[in-house]
PDB file of C-alpha atoms in Angstrom:
ATOM      1  CA  MET A 440      22.379 -33.807  51.585  1.00  0.00           C
ATOM      2  CA  MET A 441      22.966 -31.819  48.334  1.00  0.00           C
ATOM      3  CA  LEU A 442      26.323 -33.224  46.816  1.00  0.00           C
ATOM      4  CA  ASP A 443      27.282 -29.925  45.346  1.00  0.00           C
ATOM      5  CA  TYR A 444      27.128 -28.187  48.608  1.00  0.00           C
ATOM      6  CA  LYS A 445      29.657 -27.656  51.482  1.00  0.00           C
ATOM      7  CA  ILE A 446      29.231 -26.193  55.028  1.00  0.00           C
ATOM      8  CA  THR A 447      31.935 -23.859  55.897  1.00  0.00           C
ATOM      9  CA  ALA A 448      34.312 -24.684  58.658  1.00  0.00           C
ATOM     10  CA  LYS A 449      34.476 -22.165  61.306  1.00  0.00           C
ATOM     11  CA  ASP A 450      38.118 -22.076  61.354  1.00  0.00           C
ATOM     12  CA  LEU A 451      38.044 -20.352  58.155  1.00  0.00           C
ATOM     13  CA  TRP A 452      36.930 -17.495  60.067  1.00  0.00           C
ATOM     14  CA  THR A 453      39.882 -15.781  61.943  1.00  0.00           C
ATOM     15  CA  GLY A 454      40.959 -12.602  63.330  1.00  0.00           C
ATOM     16  CA  ARG A 455      41.453 -10.575  66.488  1.00  0.00           C
ATOM     17  CA  LYS A 456      40.028 -12.044  69.564  1.00  0.00           C
ATOM     18  CA  SER A 457      37.570 -10.164  71.861  1.00  0.00           C
ATOM     19  CA  ASP A 458      35.125 -11.280  74.387  1.00  0.00           C
ATOM     20  CA  GLN A 459      32.463  -8.914  73.157  1.00  0.00           C
ATOM     21  CA  GLU A 460      32.114  -9.886  69.405  1.00  0.00           C
ATOM     22  CA  LEU A 461      33.785  -7.122  68.077  1.00  0.00           C
ATOM     23  CA  TYR A 462      34.770  -8.875  64.892  1.00  0.00           C
ATOM     24  CA  LEU A 463      32.967 -10.653  62.333  1.00  0.00           C
ATOM     25  CA  HIS A 464      34.604 -13.978  62.630  1.00  0.00           C
ATOM     26  CA  GLU A 465      33.092 -14.048  66.326  1.00  0.00           C
ATOM     27  CA  LYS A 466      29.570 -13.018  65.295  1.00  0.00           C
ATOM     28  CA  VAL A 467      29.324 -15.456  62.204  1.00  0.00           C
ATOM     29  CA  GLN A 468      27.489 -18.758  62.778  1.00  0.00           C
ATOM     30  CA  CYS A 469      28.470 -21.512  60.254  1.00  0.00           C
ATOM     31  CA  VAL A 470      25.201 -23.339  59.623  1.00  0.00           C
ATOM     32  CA  SER A 471      23.873 -26.347  57.289  1.00  0.00           C
ATOM     33  CA  LEU A 472      20.980 -25.267  55.072  1.00  0.00           C
ATOM     34  CA  VAL A 473      19.888 -29.101  55.490  1.00  0.00           C
ATOM     35  CA  GLU A 474      19.333 -28.827  59.235  1.00  0.00           C
ATOM     36  CA  PHE A 475      19.547 -25.167  60.404  1.00  0.00           C
ATOM     37  CA  GLU A 476      16.212 -23.891  61.669  1.00  0.00           C
ATOM     38  CA  PHE A 477      15.496 -20.166  60.848  1.00  0.00           C
ATOM     39  CA  ASN A 478      13.843 -17.706  63.134  1.00  0.00           C
ATOM     40  CA  LYS A 479      11.883 -15.441  61.188  1.00  0.00           C
ATOM     41  CA  ASP A 480      11.474 -12.685  63.624  1.00  0.00           C
ATOM     42  CA  LEU A 481      15.011 -11.883  63.757  1.00  0.00           C
ATOM     43  CA  LYS A 482      17.087  -9.805  61.116  1.00  0.00           C
ATOM     44  CA  ILE A 483      19.171 -12.353  59.418  1.00  0.00           C
ATOM     45  CA  ILE A 484      22.063 -11.594  56.804  1.00  0.00           C
ATOM     46  CA  ALA A 485      22.694 -14.814  55.032  1.00  0.00           C
ATOM     47  CA  LEU A 486      25.941 -15.209  53.351  1.00  0.00           C
ATOM     48  CA  LEU A 487      26.095 -17.921  50.553  1.00  0.00           C
ATOM     49  CA  GLY A 488      29.236 -18.982  48.462  1.00  0.00           C
ATOM     50  CA  TYR A 489      29.132 -19.699  45.086  1.00  0.00           C
ATOM     51  CA  ALA A 490      32.257 -21.927  44.212  1.00  0.00           C
ATOM     52  CA  CYS A 491      32.060 -22.127  40.511  1.00  0.00           C
ATOM     53  CA  ASP A 492      34.349 -20.867  37.489  1.00  0.00           C
ATOM     54  CA  GLU A 493      33.251 -23.129  34.881  1.00  0.00           C
ATOM     55  CA  GLY A 494      31.435 -20.263  33.419  1.00  0.00           C
ATOM     56  CA  VAL A 495      34.424 -18.355  33.204  1.00  0.00           C
ATOM     57  CA  LYS A 496      36.180 -21.167  31.623  1.00  0.00           C
ATOM     58  CA  ARG A 497      33.547 -21.579  29.084  1.00  0.00           C
ATOM     59  CA  ASN A 498      33.879 -17.859  28.317  1.00  0.00           C
ATOM     60  CA  GLN A 499      37.495 -17.896  27.841  1.00  0.00           C
ATOM     61  CA  GLY A 500      38.561 -15.977  30.778  1.00  0.00           C
ATOM     62  CA  ARG A 501      41.006 -16.717  33.590  1.00  0.00           C
ATOM     63  CA  ILE A 502      39.719 -19.623  35.840  1.00  0.00           C
ATOM     64  CA  GLY A 503      40.460 -19.381  39.463  1.00  0.00           C
ATOM     65  CA  ALA A 504      37.052 -17.766  40.619  1.00  0.00           C
ATOM     66  CA  GLU A 505      35.915 -21.160  42.389  1.00  0.00           C
ATOM     67  CA  HIS A 506      38.190 -20.064  44.947  1.00  0.00           C
ATOM     68  CA  GLY A 507      36.842 -16.541  45.630  1.00  0.00           C
ATOM     69  CA  PRO A 508      34.230 -17.321  48.283  1.00  0.00           C
ATOM     70  CA  ASP A 509      36.715 -18.633  50.843  1.00  0.00           C
ATOM     71  CA  ALA A 510      39.252 -15.750  49.997  1.00  0.00           C
ATOM     72  CA  ILE A 511      36.417 -13.323  50.720  1.00  0.00           C
ATOM     73  CA  ARG A 512      35.346 -15.168  53.983  1.00  0.00           C
ATOM     74  CA  LYS A 513      39.092 -14.767  55.074  1.00  0.00           C
ATOM     75  CA  SER A 514      39.058 -11.081  54.559  1.00  0.00           C
ATOM     76  CA  LEU A 515      35.868 -10.381  56.123  1.00  0.00           C
ATOM     77  CA  GLY A 516      36.217 -12.277  59.252  1.00  0.00           C
ATOM     78  CA  LYS A 517      38.800  -9.678  60.268  1.00  0.00           C
ATOM     79  CA  PHE A 518      36.533  -6.747  59.808  1.00  0.00           C
ATOM     80  CA  PRO A 519      34.787  -5.308  62.944  1.00  0.00           C
ATOM     81  CA  ASN A 520      31.183  -6.127  63.751  1.00  0.00           C
ATOM     82  CA  HIS A 521      28.785  -3.277  64.315  1.00  0.00           C
ATOM     83  CA  LEU A 522      25.519  -5.544  63.689  1.00  0.00           C
ATOM     84  CA  ALA A 523      22.779  -5.173  66.458  1.00  0.00           C
ATOM     85  CA  ASN A 524      23.126  -8.136  68.926  1.00  0.00           C
ATOM     86  CA  ASP A 525      19.731  -9.595  67.912  1.00  0.00           C
ATOM     87  CA  THR A 526      20.943  -9.496  64.128  1.00  0.00           C
ATOM     88  CA  GLN A 527      22.190 -12.928  63.168  1.00  0.00           C
ATOM     89  CA  PHE A 528      24.987 -13.278  60.637  1.00  0.00           C
ATOM     90  CA  LEU A 529      24.928 -16.663  59.046  1.00  0.00           C
ATOM     91  CA  ASP A 530      27.277 -18.377  56.818  1.00  0.00           C
ATOM     92  CA  CYS A 531      25.200 -20.751  54.932  1.00  0.00           C
ATOM     93  CA  GLY A 532      27.935 -22.555  53.102  1.00  0.00           C
ATOM     94  CA  THR A 533      28.912 -22.878  49.514  1.00  0.00           C
ATOM     95  CA  ILE A 534      27.224 -24.323  46.495  1.00  0.00           C
ATOM     96  CA  THR A 535      30.026 -26.054  44.367  1.00  0.00           C
ATOM     97  CA  CYS A 536      30.198 -27.163  40.657  1.00  0.00           C
ATOM     98  CA  LEU A 537      30.495 -30.711  40.434  1.00  0.00           C
ATOM     99  CA  ASN A 538      31.657 -32.380  36.825  1.00  0.00           C
ATOM    100  CA  ALA A 539      31.501 -29.037  35.029  1.00  0.00           C
ATOM    101  CA  ASP A 540      27.736 -28.976  35.151  1.00  0.00           C
ATOM    102  CA  LEU A 541      27.234 -25.369  35.277  1.00  0.00           C
ATOM    103  CA  GLU A 542      23.352 -25.638  34.661  1.00  0.00           C
ATOM    104  CA  SER A 543      22.775 -27.658  37.459  1.00  0.00           C
ATOM    105  CA  THR A 544      24.946 -25.424  39.874  1.00  0.00           C
ATOM    106  CA  GLN A 545      22.700 -22.613  38.799  1.00  0.00           C
ATOM    107  CA  THR A 546      19.447 -24.540  39.255  1.00  0.00           C
ATOM    108  CA  ASN A 547      20.693 -25.266  42.828  1.00  0.00           C
ATOM    109  CA  LEU A 548      21.586 -21.711  43.236  1.00  0.00           C
ATOM    110  CA  THR A 549      18.055 -20.862  42.154  1.00  0.00           C
ATOM    111  CA  ASN A 550      16.347 -23.083  45.068  1.00  0.00           C
ATOM    112  CA  THR A 551      18.726 -22.202  47.504  1.00  0.00           C
ATOM    113  CA  ILE A 552      17.973 -18.298  47.037  1.00  0.00           C
ATOM    114  CA  GLU A 553      14.135 -19.158  47.069  1.00  0.00           C
ATOM    115  CA  LEU A 554      14.787 -21.157  50.494  1.00  0.00           C
ATOM    116  CA  LEU A 555      16.802 -18.191  51.849  1.00  0.00           C
ATOM    117  CA  LEU A 556      14.060 -15.499  50.797  1.00  0.00           C
ATOM    118  CA  SER A 557      11.259 -17.511  52.076  1.00  0.00           C
ATOM    119  CA  GLN A 558      13.083 -17.727  55.793  1.00  0.00           C
ATOM    120  CA  ASN A 559      13.086 -13.654  55.648  1.00  0.00           C
ATOM    121  CA  THR A 560      16.852 -13.573  55.277  1.00  0.00           C
ATOM    122  CA  PHE A 561      18.758 -10.988  53.312  1.00  0.00           C
ATOM    123  CA  PRO A 562      21.054 -13.008  51.251  1.00  0.00           C
ATOM    124  CA  ILE A 563      24.691 -11.949  50.134  1.00  0.00           C
ATOM    125  CA  VAL A 564      25.917 -14.399  47.539  1.00  0.00           C
ATOM    126  CA  ILE A 565      29.932 -14.728  46.982  1.00  0.00           C
ATOM    127  CA  GLY A 566      31.339 -16.013  43.926  1.00  0.00           C
ATOM    128  CA  GLY A 567      32.445 -17.246  41.609  1.00  0.00           C
ATOM    129  CA  GLY A 568      31.787 -16.399  37.891  1.00  0.00           C
ATOM    130  CA  HIS A 569      29.234 -13.996  36.855  1.00  0.00           C
ATOM    131  CA  ASP A 570      27.017 -16.667  35.661  1.00  0.00           C
ATOM    132  CA  ILE A 571      25.989 -16.362  39.377  1.00  0.00           C
ATOM    133  CA  ALA A 572      23.443 -13.888  38.105  1.00  0.00           C
ATOM    134  CA  TYR A 573      21.218 -16.260  36.388  1.00  0.00           C
ATOM    135  CA  GLY A 574      20.549 -18.786  39.106  1.00  0.00           C
ATOM    136  CA  HIS A 575      20.463 -15.873  41.740  1.00  0.00           C
ATOM    137  CA  PHE A 576      17.881 -14.010  39.602  1.00  0.00           C
ATOM    138  CA  LYS A 577      15.749 -17.088  38.984  1.00  0.00           C
ATOM    139  CA  GLY A 578      15.534 -17.624  42.735  1.00  0.00           C
ATOM    140  CA  ILE A 579      14.217 -14.107  43.474  1.00  0.00           C
ATOM    141  CA  LYS A 580      11.835 -14.456  40.730  1.00  0.00           C
ATOM    142  CA  LYS A 581      10.594 -17.945  41.769  1.00  0.00           C
ATOM    143  CA  HIS A 582      10.074 -16.332  45.160  1.00  0.00           C
ATOM    144  CA  LEU A 583       8.471 -13.190  44.131  1.00  0.00           C
ATOM    145  CA  GLY A 584       6.319 -14.329  41.248  1.00  0.00           C
ATOM    146  CA  ASN A 585       4.842 -11.582  39.166  1.00  0.00           C
ATOM    147  CA  LYS A 586       6.534  -8.462  40.971  1.00  0.00           C
ATOM    148  CA  LYS A 587       8.703  -6.311  38.993  1.00  0.00           C
ATOM    149  CA  ILE A 588      12.360  -6.852  39.607  1.00  0.00           C
ATOM    150  CA  GLY A 589      14.896  -4.575  38.554  1.00  0.00           C
ATOM    151  CA  ILE A 590      18.407  -5.688  37.980  1.00  0.00           C
ATOM    152  CA  ILE A 591      21.181  -3.308  38.663  1.00  0.00           C
ATOM    153  CA  ASN A 592      24.810  -4.428  37.613  1.00  0.00           C
ATOM    154  CA  PHE A 593      28.174  -2.841  38.507  1.00  0.00           C
ATOM    155  CA  ASP A 594      30.139  -4.248  35.613  1.00  0.00           C
ATOM    156  CA  ALA A 595      32.199  -3.201  32.441  1.00  0.00           C
ATOM    157  CA  HIS A 596      30.280  -5.870  30.607  1.00  0.00           C
ATOM    158  CA  PHE A 597      26.865  -6.147  29.368  1.00  0.00           C
ATOM    159  CA  ASP A 598      27.098 -10.186  29.861  1.00  0.00           C
ATOM    160  CA  LEU A 599      24.428 -10.254  27.131  1.00  0.00           C
ATOM    161  CA  ARG A 600      26.050 -12.743  24.867  1.00  0.00           C
ATOM    162  CA  GLN A 601      24.101 -15.648  23.305  1.00  0.00           C
ATOM    163  CA  ASN A 602      23.956 -18.973  25.240  1.00  0.00           C
ATOM    164  CA  THR A 603      23.797 -20.989  22.023  1.00  0.00           C
ATOM    165  CA  SER A 604      26.730 -23.163  23.139  1.00  0.00           C
ATOM    166  CA  GLY A 605      25.829 -23.236  26.519  1.00  0.00           C
ATOM    167  CA  ASN A 606      25.564 -21.010  29.528  1.00  0.00           C
ATOM    168  CA  ASN A 607      28.715 -18.987  30.612  1.00  0.00           C
ATOM    169  CA  SER A 608      29.681 -16.040  32.571  1.00  0.00           C
ATOM    170  CA  GLY A 609      29.099 -13.832  29.514  1.00  0.00           C
ATOM    171  CA  THR A 610      25.471 -15.002  29.106  1.00  0.00           C
ATOM    172  CA  PRO A 611      23.151 -14.473  32.370  1.00  0.00           C
ATOM    173  CA  PHE A 612      21.351 -11.287  31.461  1.00  0.00           C
ATOM    174  CA  ASN A 613      20.518 -12.243  27.821  1.00  0.00           C
ATOM    175  CA  GLN A 614      19.340 -15.635  29.463  1.00  0.00           C
ATOM    176  CA  ILE A 615      17.119 -13.509  31.837  1.00  0.00           C
ATOM    177  CA  ALA A 616      15.899 -11.351  28.844  1.00  0.00           C
ATOM    178  CA  GLN A 617      14.825 -14.649  26.965  1.00  0.00           C
ATOM    179  CA  ASP A 618      12.971 -15.990  29.975  1.00  0.00           C
ATOM    180  CA  CYS A 619      11.468 -12.566  30.400  1.00  0.00           C
ATOM    181  CA  GLU A 620      10.339 -12.726  26.751  1.00  0.00           C
ATOM    182  CA  THR A 621       9.101 -16.332  27.179  1.00  0.00           C
ATOM    183  CA  GLU A 622       6.821 -15.136  30.386  1.00  0.00           C
ATOM    184  CA  ASN A 623       5.709 -12.035  28.719  1.00  0.00           C
ATOM    185  CA  ALA A 624       7.204 -10.045  31.518  1.00  0.00           C
ATOM    186  CA  ALA A 625       9.479  -6.854  31.322  1.00  0.00           C
ATOM    187  CA  PHE A 626      13.242  -6.916  31.514  1.00  0.00           C
ATOM    188  CA  ASN A 627      14.434  -4.442  33.743  1.00  0.00           C
ATOM    189  CA  TYR A 628      18.350  -4.065  33.563  1.00  0.00           C
ATOM    190  CA  LEU A 629      20.543  -1.325  34.495  1.00  0.00           C
ATOM    191  CA  CYS A 630      24.333  -1.672  33.669  1.00  0.00           C
ATOM    192  CA  LEU A 631      26.570   0.829  35.201  1.00  0.00           C
ATOM    193  CA  GLY A 632      30.335   1.139  34.476  1.00  0.00           C
ATOM    194  CA  ILE A 633      30.184  -0.171  30.787  1.00  0.00           C
ATOM    195  CA  ARG A 634      33.404   0.163  28.748  1.00  0.00           C
ATOM    196  CA  ASN A 635      33.535   0.490  25.291  1.00  0.00           C
ATOM    197  CA  ASP A 636      36.610  -1.412  24.943  1.00  0.00           C
ATOM    198  CA  ALA A 637      35.125  -4.370  26.745  1.00  0.00           C
ATOM    199  CA  ASN A 638      31.894  -4.916  24.479  1.00  0.00           C
ATOM    200  CA  ASP A 639      31.827  -5.448  20.775  1.00  0.00           C
ATOM    201  CA  LYS A 640      29.252  -3.791  18.652  1.00  0.00           C
ATOM    202  CA  VAL A 641      27.133  -6.762  18.519  1.00  0.00           C
ATOM    203  CA  LEU A 642      26.535  -6.338  22.415  1.00  0.00           C
ATOM    204  CA  PHE A 643      25.715  -2.666  22.280  1.00  0.00           C
ATOM    205  CA  GLU A 644      23.001  -3.581  19.518  1.00  0.00           C
ATOM    206  CA  THR A 645      21.723  -6.239  21.522  1.00  0.00           C
ATOM    207  CA  ALA A 646      21.665  -4.100  24.605  1.00  0.00           C
ATOM    208  CA  ASP A 647      19.814  -1.425  22.534  1.00  0.00           C
ATOM    209  CA  SER A 648      17.197  -4.151  21.298  1.00  0.00           C
ATOM    210  CA  LEU A 649      16.490  -5.241  24.777  1.00  0.00           C
ATOM    211  CA  ASN A 650      16.022  -1.809  25.973  1.00  0.00           C
ATOM    212  CA  VAL A 651      19.063  -1.818  28.443  1.00  0.00           C
ATOM    213  CA  LYS A 652      19.596   1.067  30.234  1.00  0.00           C
ATOM    214  CA  TYR A 653      23.290   1.656  30.907  1.00  0.00           C
ATOM    215  CA  LEU A 654      26.007   4.197  31.764  1.00  0.00           C
ATOM    216  CA  GLU A 655      29.431   4.115  30.242  1.00  0.00           C
ATOM    217  CA  THR A 656      32.263   4.303  32.418  1.00  0.00           C
ATOM    218  CA  GLU A 657      33.503   7.959  31.471  1.00  0.00           C
ATOM    219  CA  HIS A 658      30.209   9.158  33.004  1.00  0.00           C
ATOM    220  CA  PHE A 659      30.367   6.880  35.943  1.00  0.00           C
ATOM    221  CA  ASN A 660      32.439   8.566  38.541  1.00  0.00           C
ATOM    222  CA  MET A 661      32.087  11.220  41.277  1.00  0.00           C
ATOM    223  CA  HIS A 662      32.167  14.025  38.984  1.00  0.00           C
ATOM    224  CA  TYR A 663      28.952  13.038  37.427  1.00  0.00           C
ATOM    225  CA  LEU A 664      27.322  11.880  40.921  1.00  0.00           C
ATOM    226  CA  GLU A 665      24.057  13.559  40.797  1.00  0.00           C
ATOM    227  CA  HIS A 666      23.465  12.629  37.226  1.00  0.00           C
ATOM    228  CA  VAL A 667      24.218   8.890  38.258  1.00  0.00           C
ATOM    229  CA  GLN A 668      21.959   9.219  41.374  1.00  0.00           C
ATOM    230  CA  LEU A 669      19.210  10.565  39.244  1.00  0.00           C
ATOM    231  CA  ILE A 670      19.300   7.724  36.622  1.00  0.00           C
ATOM    232  CA  LEU A 671      19.226   5.348  39.650  1.00  0.00           C
ATOM    233  CA  MET A 672      16.459   6.876  41.352  1.00  0.00           C
ATOM    234  CA  GLN A 673      14.434   6.979  38.020  1.00  0.00           C
ATOM    235  CA  PHE A 674      15.143   3.129  37.513  1.00  0.00           C
ATOM    236  CA  ILE A 675      14.229   2.231  40.907  1.00  0.00           C
ATOM    237  CA  GLU A 676      10.971   4.046  40.934  1.00  0.00           C
ATOM    238  CA  ASP A 677       9.587   1.806  38.013  1.00  0.00           C
ATOM    239  CA  VAL A 678      10.285  -1.448  39.858  1.00  0.00           C
ATOM    240  CA  ASP A 679       8.919  -3.223  43.065  1.00  0.00           C
ATOM    241  CA  TYR A 680      12.293  -4.785  44.004  1.00  0.00           C
ATOM    242  CA  ILE A 681      16.083  -4.595  43.118  1.00  0.00           C
ATOM    243  CA  TYR A 682      18.462  -7.365  42.667  1.00  0.00           C
ATOM    244  CA  THR A 683      22.077  -5.866  42.738  1.00  0.00           C
ATOM    245  CA  THR A 684      25.164  -7.625  41.370  1.00  0.00           C
ATOM    246  CA  ILE A 685      28.585  -6.302  41.385  1.00  0.00           C
ATOM    247  CA  ASP A 686      31.259  -7.708  38.999  1.00  0.00           C
ATOM    248  CA  LEU A 687      34.545  -6.995  40.675  1.00  0.00           C
ATOM    249  CA  ASP A 688      36.258  -6.894  37.141  1.00  0.00           C
ATOM    250  CA  GLY A 689      34.268  -3.515  36.436  1.00  0.00           C
ATOM    251  CA  PHE A 690      36.460  -1.905  39.221  1.00  0.00           C
ATOM    252  CA  SER A 691      40.034  -0.456  37.894  1.00  0.00           C
ATOM    253  CA  SER A 692      42.802  -3.193  38.380  1.00  0.00           C
ATOM    254  CA  ALA A 693      44.282  -0.509  40.811  1.00  0.00           C
ATOM    255  CA  TYR A 694      41.533  -1.771  43.051  1.00  0.00           C
ATOM    256  CA  ALA A 695      40.828  -5.061  41.912  1.00  0.00           C
ATOM    257  CA  PRO A 696      43.825  -7.170  40.160  1.00  0.00           C
ATOM    258  CA  GLY A 697      42.383 -10.437  41.338  1.00  0.00           C
ATOM    259  CA  VAL A 698      39.670 -10.900  38.805  1.00  0.00           C
ATOM    260  CA  SER A 699      38.929 -12.771  35.603  1.00  0.00           C
ATOM    261  CA  ALA A 700      39.293  -9.758  33.041  1.00  0.00           C
ATOM    262  CA  PRO A 701      41.276  -7.008  34.851  1.00  0.00           C
ATOM    263  CA  SER A 702      41.650  -3.133  33.217  1.00  0.00           C
ATOM    264  CA  PRO A 703      43.065  -0.285  34.524  1.00  0.00           C
ATOM    265  CA  MET A 704      40.214   1.679  33.056  1.00  0.00           C
ATOM    266  CA  GLY A 705      37.536   0.426  35.264  1.00  0.00           C
ATOM    267  CA  PHE A 706      35.312   2.558  37.923  1.00  0.00           C
ATOM    268  CA  SER A 707      36.615   3.264  41.604  1.00  0.00           C
ATOM    269  CA  PRO A 708      34.987   2.060  44.825  1.00  0.00           C
ATOM    270  CA  ASN A 709      33.499   5.573  45.989  1.00  0.00           C
ATOM    271  CA  ILE A 710      31.146   5.786  43.110  1.00  0.00           C
ATOM    272  CA  VAL A 711      29.639   2.265  43.707  1.00  0.00           C
ATOM    273  CA  LEU A 712      29.260   2.983  47.485  1.00  0.00           C
ATOM    274  CA  GLU A 713      27.229   6.237  46.573  1.00  0.00           C
ATOM    275  CA  CYS A 714      25.105   4.083  44.357  1.00  0.00           C
ATOM    276  CA  LEU A 715      24.655   1.567  46.938  1.00  0.00           C
ATOM    277  CA  LYS A 716      23.561   4.086  49.380  1.00  0.00           C
ATOM    278  CA  VAL A 717      20.713   5.172  46.893  1.00  0.00           C
ATOM    279  CA  ILE A 718      20.016   1.493  46.257  1.00  0.00           C
ATOM    280  CA  ILE A 719      19.468   0.375  49.824  1.00  0.00           C
ATOM    281  CA  ASP A 720      17.590   3.677  50.860  1.00  0.00           C
ATOM    282  CA  SER A 721      15.024   2.915  48.444  1.00  0.00           C
ATOM    283  CA  LYS A 722      13.917  -0.194  50.862  1.00  0.00           C
ATOM    284  CA  LYS A 723      13.611  -2.237  47.712  1.00  0.00           C
ATOM    285  CA  LEU A 724      16.990  -4.196  47.540  1.00  0.00           C
ATOM    286  CA  ILE A 725      16.144  -8.012  48.335  1.00  0.00           C
ATOM    287  CA  SER A 726      19.415  -9.632  47.497  1.00  0.00           C
ATOM    288  CA  LEU A 727      23.063  -8.884  46.302  1.00  0.00           C
ATOM    289  CA  ASP A 728      25.791 -10.905  45.113  1.00  0.00           C
ATOM    290  CA  LEU A 729      29.696 -10.340  44.113  1.00  0.00           C
ATOM    291  CA  ALA A 730      31.245 -11.753  41.170  1.00  0.00           C
ATOM    292  CA  GLU A 731      34.514 -12.775  39.520  1.00  0.00           C
ATOM    293  CA  MET A 732      36.795 -12.770  42.813  1.00  0.00           C
ATOM    294  CA  ASN A 733      39.768 -14.582  41.576  1.00  0.00           C
ATOM    295  CA  PRO A 734      42.569 -14.992  44.231  1.00  0.00           C
ATOM    296  CA  THR A 735      44.786 -16.921  41.919  1.00  0.00           C
ATOM    297  CA  TYR A 736      45.694 -13.449  40.325  1.00  0.00           C
ATOM    298  CA  ASP A 737      45.046 -11.268  43.487  1.00  0.00           C
ATOM    299  CA  ILE A 738      48.005  -8.890  44.871  1.00  0.00           C
ATOM    300  CA  ASP A 739      48.285  -8.767  48.658  1.00  0.00           C
ATOM    301  CA  GLY A 740      44.667  -9.809  48.968  1.00  0.00           C
ATOM    302  CA  GLN A 741      43.550  -6.523  47.568  1.00  0.00           C
ATOM    303  CA  THR A 742      40.568  -7.616  45.500  1.00  0.00           C
ATOM    304  CA  ALA A 743      39.369  -9.936  48.451  1.00  0.00           C
ATOM    305  CA  LYS A 744      39.790  -6.883  50.726  1.00  0.00           C
ATOM    306  CA  LEU A 745      37.611  -4.791  48.413  1.00  0.00           C
ATOM    307  CA  ALA A 746      35.024  -7.477  48.192  1.00  0.00           C
ATOM    308  CA  ALA A 747      35.008  -7.858  51.885  1.00  0.00           C
ATOM    309  CA  SER A 748      34.495  -4.217  52.548  1.00  0.00           C
ATOM    310  CA  LEU A 749      31.636  -4.050  50.025  1.00  0.00           C
ATOM    311  CA  VAL A 750      29.982  -6.909  51.795  1.00  0.00           C
ATOM    312  CA  HIS A 751      30.698  -5.164  55.334  1.00  0.00           C
ATOM    313  CA  PHE A 752      29.036  -1.989  53.981  1.00  0.00           C
ATOM    314  CA  VAL A 753      26.039  -3.477  52.576  1.00  0.00           C
ATOM    315  CA  MET A 754      25.366  -5.971  55.546  1.00  0.00           C
ATOM    316  CA  HIS A 755      25.388  -2.923  58.047  1.00  0.00           C
ATOM    317  CA  MET A 756      23.221  -0.764  55.988  1.00  0.00           C
ATOM    318  CA  VAL A 757      20.348  -3.095  54.867  1.00  0.00           C
TER     319      VAL A 757
END
């Protein structure tokens, strides 16, 4: 048994009761990755928690994101179930961070993602700080080998900071870029929703030097939908698989107050949903995560509901 892993208690999933699995709390199966035998012939949505905010703490953010996974679960359980009867919805438990050892937690996530993908599941990982992205990407890379993986990040921040003083929630994509350089592989990174007031000039210079494709928030809205869709389609066309990561602090705090770094200047859910349609329709999406859900600062569960709505949308479309 992994010491930094816990199985989800079924009583965490609650909601209206029916005798027809009308709600997700009735559909979900809470399983142990150590014991569960996957049926590769079934369509499987695998929910995995990443209860870690050590990276946020190191990045001088507001801690509390380690409680994000369970907050999202509690909200998601009340949502209606429209999955096919033979589709399995599994809660595969939560990876936790022991003794502030972020690096080991990321390695644990890497191995778990590889396991889930090898069992023909579609993983949805809920966090937790955005350091989730490094472990998640490495797990996909470990599974796919030399395939071209495109990263699509919905975020106000590049998260391209140097990790010279250790990994944190602001370094994951720079770490991935470093790994790609070591392996002589392409770094394919598209960031949607970048804010000028959330990234210093060194980060913009780093993005340019790494050939990062990005769209600033003033052009990431429904008024520019066709332009956004075109950028997405061009990016997707050039890669074999897509890993999508959604940082909830990219949304305006009108929608997502419960995050590490809130701002009223962020984007809205509707443009993200339109983008997710394009990504999913491409049939290249292999895995997805949501980061920075911080229930300590949430208001009326609003951010948890947003995160749960995004999970609900994706799991019914893939």
